[in-house]
Coordinates of C-alpha atoms in Angstrom, one line a residue:
M34 CA -26.3 -208.5 199.0
E35 CA -29.8 -208.9 200.1
S36 CA -32.9 -210.5 198.5
N37 CA -36.5 -209.4 198.6
A38 CA -39.7 -209.6 196.6
G39 CA -38.3 -206.9 194.3
G40 CA -35.1 -208.8 193.5
S41 CA -31.6 -208.7 194.9
T42 CA -30.0 -205.5 196.2
F43 CA -26.4 -204.4 196.5
Q44 CA -24.8 -201.5 198.2
A45 CA -21.3 -200.1 197.4
D46 CA -19.4 -196.9 197.2
V47 CA -18.6 -197.4 193.5
V48 CA -20.4 -199.6 191.0
V49 CA -18.5 -200.5 187.9
V50 CA -20.6 -201.9 185.0
G51 CA -18.4 -204.1 182.8
A52 CA -15.5 -206.3 183.8
G53 CA -13.2 -205.8 180.8
L54 CA -9.8 -204.1 181.1
S55 CA -11.1 -200.5 181.7
G56 CA -13.5 -201.9 184.3
L57 CA -10.8 -203.8 186.1
V58 CA -8.5 -200.8 186.1
C59 CA -11.3 -198.6 187.4
A60 CA -12.2 -201.1 190.2
A61 CA -8.5 -201.5 191.2
E62 CA -8.1 -197.8 191.5
A63 CA -11.2 -197.3 193.5
Y64 CA -10.3 -200.1 195.8
N65 CA -6.8 -198.7 196.2
A66 CA -8.4 -195.5 197.3
G67 CA -10.2 -197.4 200.1
R68 CA -13.7 -197.6 198.5
R69 CA -16.1 -200.6 198.5
V70 CA -16.5 -201.7 194.9
L71 CA -19.1 -203.7 193.1
L72 CA -18.1 -205.0 189.7
L73 CA -21.0 -206.2 187.5
D74 CA -20.8 -208.1 184.2
Q75 CA -23.4 -209.9 182.1
E76 CA -21.1 -212.7 181.2
P77 CA -20.0 -215.8 183.2
E78 CA -16.8 -215.5 185.2
A79 CA -15.0 -217.4 182.5
S80 CA -15.0 -214.3 180.4
L81 CA -13.5 -212.0 183.1
G82 CA -11.2 -209.5 181.3
G83 CA -13.4 -209.2 178.2
Q84 CA -11.8 -208.4 174.9
A85 CA -8.4 -207.6 176.4
H86 CA -7.8 -211.2 177.0
W87 CA -8.0 -211.9 173.2
S88 CA -5.8 -209.0 172.2
F89 CA -2.3 -209.0 170.8
G90 CA -1.3 -206.8 173.7
G91 CA 0.1 -203.8 171.7
L92 CA 0.6 -200.5 173.5
F93 CA 1.4 -197.1 172.1
L94 CA 4.5 -195.6 173.8
V95 CA 6.5 -192.5 172.9
D96 CA 10.2 -192.2 173.3
S97 CA 10.5 -195.5 175.2
P98 CA 13.8 -197.3 176.1
E99 CA 12.8 -199.9 173.6
Q100 CA 12.5 -197.4 170.8
R101 CA 15.8 -195.7 171.7
R102 CA 17.7 -199.0 171.8
L103 CA 16.5 -199.6 168.2
G104 CA 17.6 -196.1 167.1
V105 CA 14.1 -194.7 166.9
K106 CA 13.9 -190.9 167.5
D107 CA 10.5 -190.1 168.9
T108 CA 9.2 -187.0 170.7
V109 CA 5.9 -185.8 172.2
E110 CA 5.7 -183.1 169.5
L111 CA 6.0 -185.7 166.7
A112 CA 3.5 -188.1 168.3
L113 CA 1.0 -185.2 168.8
S114 CA 1.4 -184.2 165.2
D115 CA 0.8 -187.8 164.0
W116 CA -2.2 -188.1 166.3
Q117 CA -3.8 -184.9 165.1
G118 CA -3.1 -185.8 161.5
S119 CA -4.8 -189.1 161.9
A120 CA -7.7 -188.0 164.1
A121 CA -8.6 -185.1 161.8
F122 CA -10.9 -183.7 164.4
D123 CA -13.5 -181.5 162.7
R124 CA -16.7 -181.4 164.9
P125 CA -17.7 -179.1 167.7
V126 CA -18.3 -182.2 169.9
D127 CA -14.6 -183.0 169.5
Y128 CA -13.7 -180.5 172.2
W129 CA -13.2 -183.0 175.0
A130 CA -11.9 -185.7 172.6
R131 CA -9.0 -183.3 171.7
Q132 CA -8.3 -182.8 175.4
W133 CA -8.2 -186.5 176.0
A134 CA -6.0 -187.1 173.0
E135 CA -3.4 -184.6 174.2
G136 CA -3.5 -186.0 177.7
Y137 CA -3.1 -189.5 176.4
V138 CA -0.1 -188.7 174.2
H139 CA 1.6 -187.1 177.2
F140 CA 0.7 -190.1 179.3
A141 CA 2.2 -192.4 176.7
A142 CA 5.4 -190.3 176.7
G143 CA 5.5 -190.0 180.4
E144 CA 4.4 -192.2 183.3
K145 CA 2.6 -194.9 181.3
R146 CA 5.5 -197.2 180.9
A147 CA 6.9 -196.7 184.4
W148 CA 3.5 -197.2 186.0
L149 CA 3.0 -200.5 184.1
H150 CA 6.6 -201.6 184.8
S151 CA 6.0 -201.0 188.5
L152 CA 3.0 -203.4 188.2
G153 CA 5.2 -206.1 186.6
V154 CA 4.3 -205.5 183.0
R155 CA 7.2 -206.2 180.6
F156 CA 7.6 -205.6 176.8
F157 CA 8.9 -207.6 173.8
P158 CA 12.1 -205.7 172.9
L159 CA 11.4 -205.4 169.1
V160 CA 9.0 -202.5 168.6
Q161 CA 6.5 -202.9 165.7
W162 CA 5.5 -200.3 163.2
A163 CA 1.7 -200.2 162.7
E164 CA -0.4 -197.8 160.6
R165 CA 2.6 -196.4 158.6
G166 CA 0.5 -193.9 156.6
G167 CA 2.2 -192.9 153.4
Y168 CA 0.7 -189.4 152.9
D169 CA 2.4 -186.1 153.7
A170 CA 4.0 -185.1 157.0
Q171 CA 0.7 -183.9 158.4
G172 CA -1.4 -186.8 157.3
H173 CA -2.4 -190.1 158.8
G174 CA 0.1 -192.6 160.2
N175 CA 2.9 -193.2 162.7
S176 CA 6.1 -191.4 161.6
V177 CA 8.1 -193.9 163.7
P178 CA 7.4 -197.4 165.2
R179 CA 5.5 -197.1 168.5
F180 CA 3.7 -200.5 168.8
H181 CA 5.1 -202.2 171.9
V182 CA 3.9 -205.8 172.4
V183 CA 3.4 -206.8 176.1
W184 CA 5.3 -209.9 177.1
G185 CA 2.2 -212.1 177.7
T186 CA 0.0 -210.3 175.2
G187 CA -3.5 -209.4 176.3
P188 CA -3.5 -211.7 179.4
G189 CA -0.2 -210.2 180.4
I190 CA -1.7 -206.7 180.6
L191 CA -4.7 -208.0 182.5
E192 CA -2.6 -209.8 185.2
P193 CA -1.8 -207.0 187.6
F194 CA -5.4 -205.6 187.6
L195 CA -6.9 -209.1 188.0
A196 CA -4.6 -209.6 191.0
K197 CA -5.5 -206.3 192.6
V198 CA -9.2 -206.9 192.2
A199 CA -8.7 -210.5 193.6
E200 CA -7.0 -208.9 196.6
G201 CA -10.0 -206.7 197.1
V202 CA -12.3 -209.6 196.9
A203 CA -10.3 -211.6 199.5
G204 CA -10.4 -208.6 201.8
G205 CA -14.1 -208.1 201.5
R206 CA -14.0 -204.7 199.8
V207 CA -14.6 -205.8 196.2
R208 CA -17.5 -207.9 195.1
M209 CA -17.9 -209.3 191.6
A210 CA -21.4 -210.2 190.4
F211 CA -21.3 -212.1 187.1
R212 CA -24.5 -212.8 185.0
H213 CA -25.8 -209.4 186.2
R214 CA -26.9 -207.3 183.2
A215 CA -27.4 -203.6 184.0
T216 CA -30.3 -202.2 181.9
E217 CA -31.0 -198.8 183.4
L218 CA -29.6 -196.1 185.6
V219 CA -31.2 -195.2 189.0
F220 CA -31.6 -191.5 189.8
D221 CA -32.4 -189.6 193.0
A222 CA -32.8 -185.9 193.0
G223 CA -31.0 -185.6 189.7
R224 CA -28.0 -187.7 190.7
V225 CA -27.2 -191.2 189.5
T226 CA -27.3 -193.4 192.5
G227 CA -27.1 -196.9 191.1
V228 CA -28.3 -199.3 188.4
R229 CA -31.0 -201.8 187.9
G230 CA -31.0 -204.9 185.7
D231 CA -31.5 -208.5 185.2
V232 CA -29.9 -211.5 186.8
L233 CA -29.3 -213.9 184.0
A234 CA -29.5 -217.7 184.4
A235 CA -26.2 -219.4 185.1
S236 CA -24.3 -220.4 182.0
P237 CA -21.6 -222.9 181.4
A238 CA -20.3 -220.9 178.3
G239 CA -16.5 -220.8 178.1
R240 CA -14.5 -217.7 177.6
G241 CA -15.7 -215.7 174.6
R242 CA -18.5 -218.1 173.8
A243 CA -22.0 -216.8 173.4
S244 CA -24.0 -217.2 176.6
S245 CA -27.8 -217.3 177.1
R246 CA -29.9 -214.3 177.9
D247 CA -32.4 -216.2 179.9
V248 CA -33.6 -214.0 182.9
A249 CA -33.7 -215.6 186.3
G250 CA -34.4 -212.5 188.4
S251 CA -33.7 -208.8 188.9
F252 CA -31.3 -206.7 191.0
T253 CA -30.7 -203.1 192.1
A254 CA -27.3 -201.8 193.0
S255 CA -26.9 -198.5 194.9
A256 CA -23.7 -196.5 195.1
G257 CA -22.2 -193.0 195.4
A258 CA -20.8 -193.3 191.9
V259 CA -21.5 -195.5 188.9
V260 CA -18.8 -196.1 186.2
V261 CA -19.8 -197.4 182.7
T262 CA -17.2 -199.6 181.2
T263 CA -19.3 -201.9 179.0
G264 CA -17.2 -201.7 175.8
G265 CA -18.3 -201.1 172.3
I266 CA -20.6 -202.5 169.6
G267 CA -18.5 -204.8 167.4
G268 CA -20.4 -208.0 168.3
N269 CA -23.7 -206.4 167.3
H270 CA -23.8 -206.2 163.5
D271 CA -27.3 -204.6 163.5
M272 CA -25.9 -201.7 165.5
V273 CA -22.7 -201.5 163.5
R274 CA -24.8 -201.3 160.3
R275 CA -27.1 -198.6 161.8
Q276 CA -24.0 -196.5 162.7
W277 CA -22.0 -197.2 159.6
P278 CA -20.8 -193.8 158.0
G279 CA -23.0 -193.1 155.0
G280 CA -25.1 -196.2 155.7
A281 CA -23.5 -198.4 153.1
S282 CA -22.0 -201.2 155.2
P283 CA -20.6 -204.4 153.6
K284 CA -23.3 -207.0 153.1
S285 CA -21.2 -209.6 154.9
M286 CA -18.7 -209.1 157.7
L287 CA -16.7 -211.2 160.1
T288 CA -16.8 -210.6 163.8
G289 CA -13.6 -209.7 165.7
V290 CA -15.0 -209.6 169.2
P291 CA -17.3 -211.8 171.3
A292 CA -21.1 -211.5 170.9
S293 CA -21.3 -209.9 174.3
V294 CA -19.9 -206.7 172.9
D295 CA -23.3 -205.5 172.1
G296 CA -23.4 -201.7 173.0
E297 CA -26.8 -202.1 174.7
F298 CA -26.0 -200.4 178.1
Q299 CA -24.3 -197.5 176.3
Q300 CA -27.7 -196.9 174.6
A301 CA -29.4 -197.1 177.9
V302 CA -27.2 -194.4 179.3
A303 CA -27.9 -192.3 176.3
A304 CA -31.6 -192.8 176.8
A305 CA -31.2 -191.5 180.4
G306 CA -29.6 -188.3 179.3
G307 CA -25.9 -189.1 178.7
R308 CA -24.5 -187.6 175.5
L309 CA -23.5 -190.2 172.9
V310 CA -21.3 -188.7 170.2
N311 CA -19.4 -189.7 167.1
T312 CA -21.2 -193.0 166.7
D313 CA -20.4 -193.1 163.0
R314 CA -16.7 -193.3 163.7
M315 CA -15.6 -196.9 163.9
W316 CA -12.4 -198.9 163.5
H317 CA -13.0 -202.1 161.6
Y318 CA -10.3 -204.0 159.6
P319 CA -10.3 -204.9 155.9
E320 CA -7.9 -207.9 156.5
G321 CA -10.3 -210.4 158.2
I322 CA -10.2 -214.1 157.6
H323 CA -12.4 -216.9 158.8
N324 CA -11.2 -218.7 161.9
P325 CA -11.1 -222.4 161.3
D326 CA -11.5 -222.9 165.1
P327 CA -14.2 -220.3 166.0
V328 CA -14.9 -219.4 169.6
W329 CA -17.8 -216.9 169.0
P330 CA -20.3 -216.7 166.1
N331 CA -18.8 -215.7 162.8
H332 CA -15.4 -215.5 164.4
G333 CA -12.8 -213.7 162.3
I334 CA -9.0 -213.1 162.7
R335 CA -7.1 -210.2 161.4
I336 CA -3.9 -210.7 159.4
L337 CA -1.0 -208.5 160.5
S338 CA 1.0 -208.3 157.3
G339 CA 4.3 -206.8 156.4
P340 CA 4.3 -204.5 153.4
S341 CA 5.1 -207.0 150.6
P342 CA 1.8 -208.7 149.5
L343 CA 0.0 -207.2 146.6
W344 CA -3.4 -205.9 147.7
L345 CA -5.9 -206.4 145.0
D346 CA -9.6 -205.6 144.9
A347 CA -12.2 -208.2 144.0
T348 CA -11.6 -207.7 140.3
G349 CA -7.8 -208.1 140.5
Q350 CA -6.8 -204.4 140.4
R351 CA -4.1 -203.2 142.7
L352 CA -5.3 -200.8 145.4
P353 CA -4.2 -197.2 144.9
V354 CA -1.1 -195.7 146.6
P355 CA -0.6 -195.7 149.6
L356 CA -3.1 -198.5 150.4
F357 CA -0.5 -201.2 151.0
P358 CA -0.7 -203.7 153.9
G359 CA -0.1 -202.0 157.3
C360 CA -0.4 -198.4 156.1
D361 CA -4.0 -197.1 156.4
S362 CA -6.7 -199.5 157.6
L363 CA -9.6 -197.0 157.4
G364 CA -8.5 -195.6 154.1
T365 CA -8.4 -199.1 152.6
L366 CA -11.8 -199.9 154.1
R367 CA -13.3 -196.7 152.6
H368 CA -11.8 -197.5 149.2
L369 CA -13.0 -201.1 149.2
G370 CA -16.5 -199.8 150.0
T371 CA -16.6 -198.1 146.6
T372 CA -15.8 -201.3 144.6
G373 CA -19.2 -202.9 144.9
H374 CA -17.7 -206.1 146.5
D375 CA -17.3 -207.3 150.1
H376 CA -13.9 -208.9 149.6
S377 CA -10.4 -208.2 148.5
W378 CA -7.2 -210.3 148.1
F379 CA -3.6 -210.5 149.3
V380 CA -1.4 -212.1 146.6
L381 CA 2.0 -213.2 147.8
N382 CA 4.3 -216.3 147.8
K383 CA 5.7 -218.7 150.3
T384 CA 8.8 -216.6 151.0
I385 CA 6.7 -213.6 152.0
I386 CA 4.2 -215.6 154.1
S387 CA 7.0 -217.2 156.0
K388 CA 8.3 -213.9 157.4
E389 CA 5.6 -211.3 156.9
F390 CA 2.4 -212.9 158.1
A391 CA 1.3 -212.7 161.7
L392 CA -2.1 -213.0 163.2
S393 CA -3.7 -210.7 165.7
G394 CA -4.8 -212.1 169.0
S395 CA -3.4 -213.7 172.2
E396 CA -4.5 -217.2 171.1
Q397 CA -2.8 -216.8 167.7
N398 CA 0.6 -216.0 169.4
P399 CA 1.2 -218.8 171.9
D400 CA 4.9 -218.0 172.2
L401 CA 4.4 -214.3 173.2
T402 CA 1.2 -215.1 175.3
G403 CA 2.9 -218.0 177.1
R404 CA 6.2 -216.2 177.5
D405 CA 7.8 -219.2 175.8
V406 CA 11.3 -218.1 174.7
K407 CA 12.1 -221.5 173.0
L408 CA 8.9 -221.3 171.0
L409 CA 9.5 -217.6 170.2
A410 CA 13.0 -218.5 168.8
K411 CA 11.3 -220.7 166.2
R412 CA 10.1 -217.5 164.4
A413 CA 13.6 -217.2 163.2
L414 CA 13.5 -220.5 161.4
P415 CA 12.4 -220.9 157.8
G416 CA 8.7 -221.4 157.2
A417 CA 5.5 -219.9 158.6
T418 CA 4.7 -219.9 162.3
G419 CA 2.5 -222.7 163.6
P420 CA -0.7 -220.6 163.7
V421 CA -0.2 -219.1 160.2
Q422 CA 0.6 -222.6 158.9
K423 CA -2.7 -223.8 160.3
F424 CA -4.6 -221.2 158.3
L425 CA -2.6 -222.0 155.2
D426 CA -3.5 -225.7 155.6
R427 CA -7.1 -225.4 156.8
G428 CA -8.3 -221.8 156.2
V429 CA -11.1 -221.5 153.7
D430 CA -9.7 -218.1 152.5
F431 CA -6.2 -219.5 151.6
L432 CA -5.4 -220.7 148.1
Q433 CA -2.1 -221.9 146.5
A434 CA -1.0 -222.5 142.9
S435 CA 2.2 -222.7 140.9
T436 CA 1.2 -220.1 138.3
A437 CA -0.7 -216.8 138.4
Q438 CA -3.2 -218.2 135.9
E439 CA -4.1 -221.2 138.0
L440 CA -4.2 -219.0 141.1
A441 CA -6.8 -216.7 139.4
R442 CA -8.9 -219.7 138.4
R443 CA -8.9 -220.9 142.1
M444 CA -9.8 -217.4 143.3
N445 CA -12.8 -217.3 141.0
A446 CA -13.9 -220.8 142.0
L447 CA -13.8 -219.8 145.7
I448 CA -16.2 -216.8 145.2
R449 CA -18.1 -218.6 142.4
E450 CA -17.8 -215.7 140.0
D451 CA -15.2 -215.0 137.3
L452 CA -14.0 -211.6 138.5
I453 CA -10.2 -212.2 138.1
D454 CA -8.8 -212.4 134.6
P455 CA -6.0 -215.1 134.7
A456 CA -3.9 -213.4 132.0
G457 CA -4.4 -210.0 133.7
L458 CA -3.3 -211.3 137.1
H459 CA -0.2 -212.8 135.5
E460 CA 0.7 -209.5 133.9
T461 CA 0.1 -207.5 137.2
L462 CA 2.6 -209.8 138.9
A463 CA 5.0 -209.8 136.0
A464 CA 4.9 -205.9 135.7
R465 CA 5.7 -205.7 139.4
D466 CA 8.6 -208.2 139.0
R467 CA 10.1 -206.2 136.2
Q468 CA 10.4 -203.3 138.6
V469 CA 12.3 -205.5 141.0
L470 CA 14.7 -206.8 138.4
S471 CA 15.4 -203.2 137.2
G472 CA 17.3 -202.6 140.4
L473 CA 15.6 -199.3 140.8
G474 CA 12.1 -198.9 139.5
K475 CA 9.1 -196.6 140.0
D476 CA 6.8 -198.9 142.0
T477 CA 5.8 -197.0 145.2
Q478 CA 5.2 -200.2 147.1
L479 CA 8.6 -201.6 146.3
N480 CA 10.2 -198.4 147.5
A481 CA 8.1 -198.6 150.7
I482 CA 9.4 -202.1 151.3
R483 CA 13.0 -200.9 150.8
E484 CA 12.4 -198.1 153.2
A485 CA 10.8 -200.4 155.8
R486 CA 13.9 -202.6 155.8
R487 CA 16.0 -199.6 157.1
F488 CA 14.3 -200.3 160.5
A489 CA 16.0 -203.1 162.5
T490 CA 12.8 -204.9 163.6
D491 CA 11.4 -205.0 160.0
R492 CA 14.7 -206.2 158.6
L493 CA 15.1 -208.9 161.2
M494 CA 11.6 -210.3 161.5
R495 CA 8.9 -208.6 159.4
V496 CA 10.0 -207.6 155.8
V497 CA 11.6 -209.8 153.2
P498 CA 14.0 -208.3 150.6
P499 CA 12.2 -207.4 147.3
H500 CA 12.2 -210.3 144.9
P501 CA 10.2 -211.5 141.9
L502 CA 6.9 -212.9 143.0
L503 CA 6.8 -215.3 140.1
A504 CA 10.2 -216.8 140.7
P505 CA 9.6 -220.6 141.2
E506 CA 12.2 -220.8 144.0
H507 CA 9.9 -218.4 146.1
G508 CA 6.7 -220.3 145.3
P509 CA 4.1 -221.5 145.4
L510 CA 1.9 -218.4 144.9
I511 CA -0.7 -217.7 147.5
A512 CA -3.9 -215.8 147.5
V513 CA -5.8 -214.9 150.6
R514 CA -9.5 -213.7 150.5
L515 CA -10.0 -210.8 152.9
S516 CA -13.3 -209.6 154.5
T517 CA -14.3 -206.7 156.7
L518 CA -13.7 -207.6 160.4
T519 CA -15.7 -205.7 163.0
R520 CA -13.7 -204.5 166.0
K521 CA -13.9 -201.1 167.7
S522 CA -16.3 -198.1 167.9
L523 CA -14.3 -194.9 168.2
G524 CA -17.2 -192.7 169.4
G525 CA -19.0 -193.1 172.7
L526 CA -20.3 -191.3 175.8
Q527 CA -18.8 -187.9 176.1
T528 CA -16.7 -187.3 179.2
D529 CA -14.7 -184.5 180.6
L530 CA -11.1 -185.0 181.8
A531 CA -12.4 -186.3 185.1
A532 CA -14.3 -189.1 183.2
R533 CA -17.6 -187.6 184.2
V534 CA -20.4 -188.4 181.7
L535 CA -21.8 -185.2 180.2
D536 CA -25.4 -184.4 179.3
H537 CA -26.6 -182.7 176.0
A538 CA -25.9 -179.3 177.5
G539 CA -22.3 -180.2 178.3
A540 CA -22.9 -180.5 182.1
P541 CA -21.8 -183.5 184.1
L542 CA -24.4 -186.0 185.1
A543 CA -23.7 -186.2 188.8
G544 CA -22.5 -189.5 190.1
L545 CA -21.9 -191.0 186.6
F546 CA -18.6 -191.8 185.0
A547 CA -17.4 -193.7 181.9
A548 CA -14.2 -195.2 180.6
G549 CA -12.8 -197.4 177.9
E550 CA -14.6 -198.0 174.6
A551 CA -17.9 -197.0 176.0
A552 CA -16.5 -193.5 176.3
G553 CA -14.7 -193.5 173.0
F554 CA -11.6 -194.2 175.1
G555 CA -12.1 -190.8 176.6
G556 CA -14.1 -187.7 175.7
G557 CA -16.5 -189.5 173.4
G558 CA -13.8 -190.3 170.8
M559 CA -10.2 -189.4 171.5
H560 CA -9.1 -191.1 168.3
G561 CA -11.1 -189.0 166.0
Y562 CA -11.5 -190.8 162.7
R563 CA -8.4 -193.0 162.8
S564 CA -6.3 -194.9 165.2
L565 CA -2.5 -195.1 165.4
E566 CA -2.9 -198.6 166.9
G567 CA -1.7 -199.7 170.3
T568 CA -4.1 -197.1 171.6
F569 CA -7.1 -199.2 172.5
L570 CA -5.7 -201.1 175.4
G571 CA -3.8 -197.9 176.3
G572 CA -7.0 -195.9 176.1
C573 CA -8.7 -198.4 178.5
L574 CA -5.8 -198.1 180.9
F575 CA -5.7 -194.3 180.8
S576 CA -9.5 -193.7 181.0
G577 CA -10.1 -196.5 183.5
R578 CA -7.5 -195.1 185.8
S579 CA -9.0 -191.6 185.5
A580 CA -12.5 -192.9 186.1
G581 CA -11.6 -195.0 189.1
R582 CA -9.7 -192.1 190.8
S583 CA -12.5 -189.6 190.0
A584 CA -15.3 -192.0 191.2
A585 CA -13.3 -192.6 194.4
A586 CA -12.9 -188.9 195.0
A587 CA -16.6 -188.3 194.4
T588 CA -17.5 -190.8 197.2
A589 CA -15.0 -189.6 199.7
S590 CA -16.6 -189.3 203.2

């Protein structure tokens, strides 16, 4: 690096803008190919790894050894059918997204696991079943369990790429520049040849915490190739609201990602001619709860629930079939948007919360994150896990009562409005319990619970046998207020299969590549409208690897 009156200057073969998972994978691949790499990030070094550090570490795999050991029969054809049914591609701009989707499913069924295994990544043996759908065979949802949790969660998936980049730094071929915020692309004769931006003042902010935007200087970085890996928009509620499909976003939302996930450089690339598509396709969760120990502003956590809690809207009405916990996140979010209220409720009891509640995030799963077998074994003991119990004890969204009528009164008191009829709530629970006691019954949710328990993981650790919610021996009753939690943007910069950013005419912008959430995880939106889960980290891996290799090839001497 050099300094002059115009600010600091850098020179590299490949400049990677954004030091999250896709950026680290990209930098590692370019370094492996012998290139000199500059990795820029606007945050302090404490936040290296970005959102991936906070993730639960779930990866979508197809026909894996873990699936086969559990008796799960999966195929590429079945996974592609599920993906297409969920994505529901319906736009001309989806051409490249379709190509990326097909490539990713083949990757997930092919070399993905072996590649990660060779890097030291290992998996929890009990595969989870996310986004179960509940429509017809060609509709949304995973037909079989595919959610493989990394042993070590998000930090575990980051480890090999952090190590490879550190090796490059030690060898003098990789440079990391933190507190460097890229604001514009540099062009020469129609080709992207670098980026310009601000040097931000040093910040003591810890991982994930909001850092200052005080400007201390400027910089220019020149390179043969620039890769944009700056992530999505979930920390920028103004941008989320502007891009919300139909424009009717919830009045209040929790934030599921750090404030640094602001989407600003993605907009700068679009202003410079990159094609930004499918911005109205987003993946936010309806099961958000307030974090009693927040890290970033308005910090929310997602509940990962088994299928047994009753999901009620703000007025106490059960959600329509098949909008049960864990079945259709986007469908549920859309339905709740028609109710005129920003919140909904889970109603359950102590027996259900003890087995079926988990929380998303590496910090909410210290046993898996810390690879602590003794702590993990405690999940088999009666009672909620430590993190869940903390929310039960301290969470502002959690209420308990011995009767449905008292629970309804407490629900109304929490929101300061009498929306739940106490007698009506009691009858809703009693009607459901009569179906349990019949031994057969017509309740679709109960039948879904029985079906889930056919799968070994659900029977062992995720789904309790159907039982009367009102039975005192299973009490107390619990209500959990749920809010929308911002998380992922599914659209992004349109890229071809070489991860080259395309312009509005569909031609590559020479020298410019993109990966991860900034590129809609590939093609400007390889998920279409819905995710099958476990595909965000995997999309960062797949697109980051492709972008790193392509950028390296583009700068070959």
